[in-house]
């Protein structure tokens, strides 16, 4: 790990802790542990007796998480890390092999970690030249190179628009189509330049963000199938909550937020008189101005939270697979 890397600053930490209300003895799941900055703060408040499980689908992030958590003055039994996508969060619950009735809190922090942007070889960044990678999980086959060089222009246009909210999606995808016929597009810098010169000059330099930001985000979301993964994971997360447990999601993109909003609303609405879930945020909560100044990554963050009030389906208790501790041999 390169020591020059900026430490990852956790987004909306105070708000996250407010909603999750960690206390000694509670059991938490951090679905996107990253550099474990949120997890570490939770961990300090759940000892003694508590436990936090952290998932990440990127082994480099887990390595960072481990170094950070080991540096804290907390018992090592109080945390566990798993190389898993959050869509498989039930497997982590199973692997914990403890007796419990669900998580007291679950956190999703869907953004990108500073490490991803800061290390050129992972190919997430247009400021540093690197291969067109964009994968969280290095074992996966689909990467940014395949999308940029082989996906039909029409598909590129769609993902730039849908995942990047890019207004020049047509012009950019056409230019990519032309350029890749001449020569395959190999690096993040080449791609960033192509994007820069496909948008009208007056927008090229006037935007507050680098002209390639939106397209890079879109490619990352497509490579990692981020929206589908979140759609699959959230209902599982809600089912894994204990009564009184809270699920908090930080999202950074309108498509992501829409998925969270819809899933939470559906679950809170299902039974009007005796609801199983209660929305804690009717509207999303945004970071304060000071935080946005200090942590640019927080700029687009939105927080939503929901609490489980009861377990609707008694069959849920039988989710023995999920709560291996409950299903005693
Ligand atoms: C914004 S970072 C989390 C930072 C963390 N909250 C902290 O305080 O250090 C998001 C993390 O989620 C991970 N991630 C992305 N998609 C994932 C998935 N489907 N399952 C598990 N982790 C995922 C990324 O690898 C990244 O490390």
mmCIF file of C-alpha atoms and ligand atoms in Angstrom, residues 8-11 13 30-40 55-59 61-62 82-88 107-116 122 124 136-137 224-226 229-230 233 250 252 297, ligand 1:
data_model
loop_
_atom_site.group_PDB
_atom_site.id
_atom_site.type_symbol
_atom_site.label_atom_id
_atom_site.label_comp_id
_atom_site.label_asym_id
_atom_site.label_seq_id
_atom_site.Cartn_x
_atom_site.Cartn_y
_atom_site.Cartn_z
ATOM 1 C CA UNK A 8 -10.231 7.788 3.089
ATOM 2 C CA UNK A 9 -12.442 10.244 4.961
ATOM 3 C CA UNK A 10 -15.801 8.686 5.880
ATOM 4 C CA UNK A 11 -18.815 10.505 4.420
ATOM 5 C CA UNK A 13 -20.069 9.937 9.701
ATOM 6 C CA UNK A 30 -20.895 -2.925 7.059
ATOM 7 C CA UNK A 31 -21.815 -4.020 3.543
ATOM 8 C CA UNK A 32 -19.085 -1.857 1.954
ATOM 9 C CA UNK A 33 -16.305 -1.804 4.509
ATOM 10 C CA UNK A 34 -13.746 -0.066 2.272
ATOM 11 C CA UNK A 35 -11.016 1.501 4.388
ATOM 12 C CA UNK A 36 -13.125 0.691 7.489
ATOM 13 C CA UNK A 37 -13.453 4.301 8.552
ATOM 14 C CA UNK A 38 -17.174 4.023 9.274
ATOM 15 C CA UNK A 39 -16.691 0.523 10.671
ATOM 16 C CA UNK A 40 -13.927 1.647 13.004
ATOM 17 C CA UNK A 55 -17.773 -6.960 3.459
ATOM 18 C CA UNK A 56 -15.983 -5.758 0.380
ATOM 19 C CA UNK A 57 -15.660 -7.251 -3.043
ATOM 20 C CA UNK A 58 -12.221 -5.731 -3.451
ATOM 21 C CA UNK A 59 -9.417 -7.613 -1.709
ATOM 22 C CA UNK A 61 -9.753 -2.654 0.288
ATOM 23 C CA UNK A 62 -10.063 -5.511 2.767
ATOM 24 C CA UNK A 82 -15.317 -11.050 4.331
ATOM 25 C CA UNK A 83 -14.370 -10.892 0.663
ATOM 26 C CA UNK A 84 -17.944 -10.887 -0.587
ATOM 27 C CA UNK A 85 -20.264 -8.800 -2.698
ATOM 28 C CA UNK A 86 -23.060 -7.374 -0.607
ATOM 29 C CA UNK A 87 -25.534 -9.219 -2.739
ATOM 30 C CA UNK A 88 -24.272 -12.284 -0.858
ATOM 31 C CA UNK A 107 -24.587 0.254 6.433
ATOM 32 C CA UNK A 108 -24.148 0.594 2.680
ATOM 33 C CA UNK A 109 -21.727 3.290 1.516
ATOM 34 C CA UNK A 110 -22.048 2.941 -2.233
ATOM 35 C CA UNK A 111 -19.428 5.408 -3.372
ATOM 36 C CA UNK A 112 -15.953 4.880 -4.581
ATOM 37 C CA UNK A 113 -13.030 4.729 -2.175
ATOM 38 C CA UNK A 114 -10.137 7.199 -2.317
ATOM 39 C CA UNK A 115 -7.830 4.268 -3.002
ATOM 40 C CA UNK A 116 -9.629 3.495 -6.230
ATOM 41 C CA UNK A 122 -6.866 0.266 -10.958
ATOM 42 C CA UNK A 124 -10.672 4.485 -12.107
ATOM 43 C CA UNK A 136 -13.831 -3.777 -7.966
ATOM 44 C CA UNK A 137 -13.259 -7.489 -8.203
ATOM 45 C CA UNK A 224 -19.485 -3.609 -11.762
ATOM 46 C CA UNK A 225 -23.204 -3.933 -12.550
ATOM 47 C CA UNK A 226 -23.752 -1.662 -9.587
ATOM 48 C CA UNK A 229 -26.340 -5.562 -7.440
ATOM 49 C CA UNK A 230 -27.853 -2.979 -5.116
ATOM 50 C CA UNK A 233 -28.949 -6.732 -2.039
ATOM 51 C CA UNK A 250 -25.336 6.414 1.425
ATOM 52 C CA UNK A 252 -24.018 9.048 -4.762
ATOM 53 C CA UNK A 297 -16.448 13.086 -2.585
HETATM 54 C C1 LIG B 1 -17.043 4.434 -0.469
HETATM 55 S S1 LIG B 1 -16.199 2.958 -0.192
HETATM 56 C C2 LIG B 1 -16.550 2.616 1.480
HETATM 57 C C3 LIG B 1 -15.755 3.427 2.434
HETATM 58 C C4 LIG B 1 -16.006 3.060 3.857
HETATM 59 N N1 LIG B 1 -17.356 3.397 4.258
HETATM 60 C C5 LIG B 1 -15.006 3.709 4.785
HETATM 61 O O1 LIG B 1 -15.451 4.426 5.697
HETATM 62 O O2 LIG B 1 -13.823 3.510 4.665
HETATM 63 C C6 LIG B 1 -17.176 1.753 -1.010
HETATM 64 C C7 LIG B 1 -16.599 0.377 -0.973
HETATM 65 O O3 LIG B 1 -17.588 -0.529 -1.420
HETATM 66 C C8 LIG B 1 -16.942 -1.560 -2.126
HETATM 67 N N2 LIG B 1 -17.966 -2.200 -2.950
HETATM 68 C C9 LIG B 1 -18.478 -1.774 -4.115
HETATM 69 N N3 LIG B 1 -19.423 -2.628 -4.542
HETATM 70 C C10 LIG B 1 -19.507 -3.605 -3.614
HETATM 71 C C11 LIG B 1 -20.302 -4.782 -3.479
HETATM 72 N N4 LIG B 1 -21.212 -5.119 -4.396
HETATM 73 N N5 LIG B 1 -20.140 -5.543 -2.398
HETATM 74 C C12 LIG B 1 -19.233 -5.225 -1.444
HETATM 75 N N6 LIG B 1 -18.448 -4.136 -1.527
HETATM 76 C C13 LIG B 1 -18.583 -3.332 -2.594
HETATM 77 C C14 LIG B 1 -15.828 -0.883 -2.872
HETATM 78 O O4 LIG B 1 -14.814 -1.801 -3.191
HETATM 79 C C15 LIG B 1 -15.378 0.175 -1.854
HETATM 80 O O5 LIG B 1 -14.323 -0.291 -1.083
#
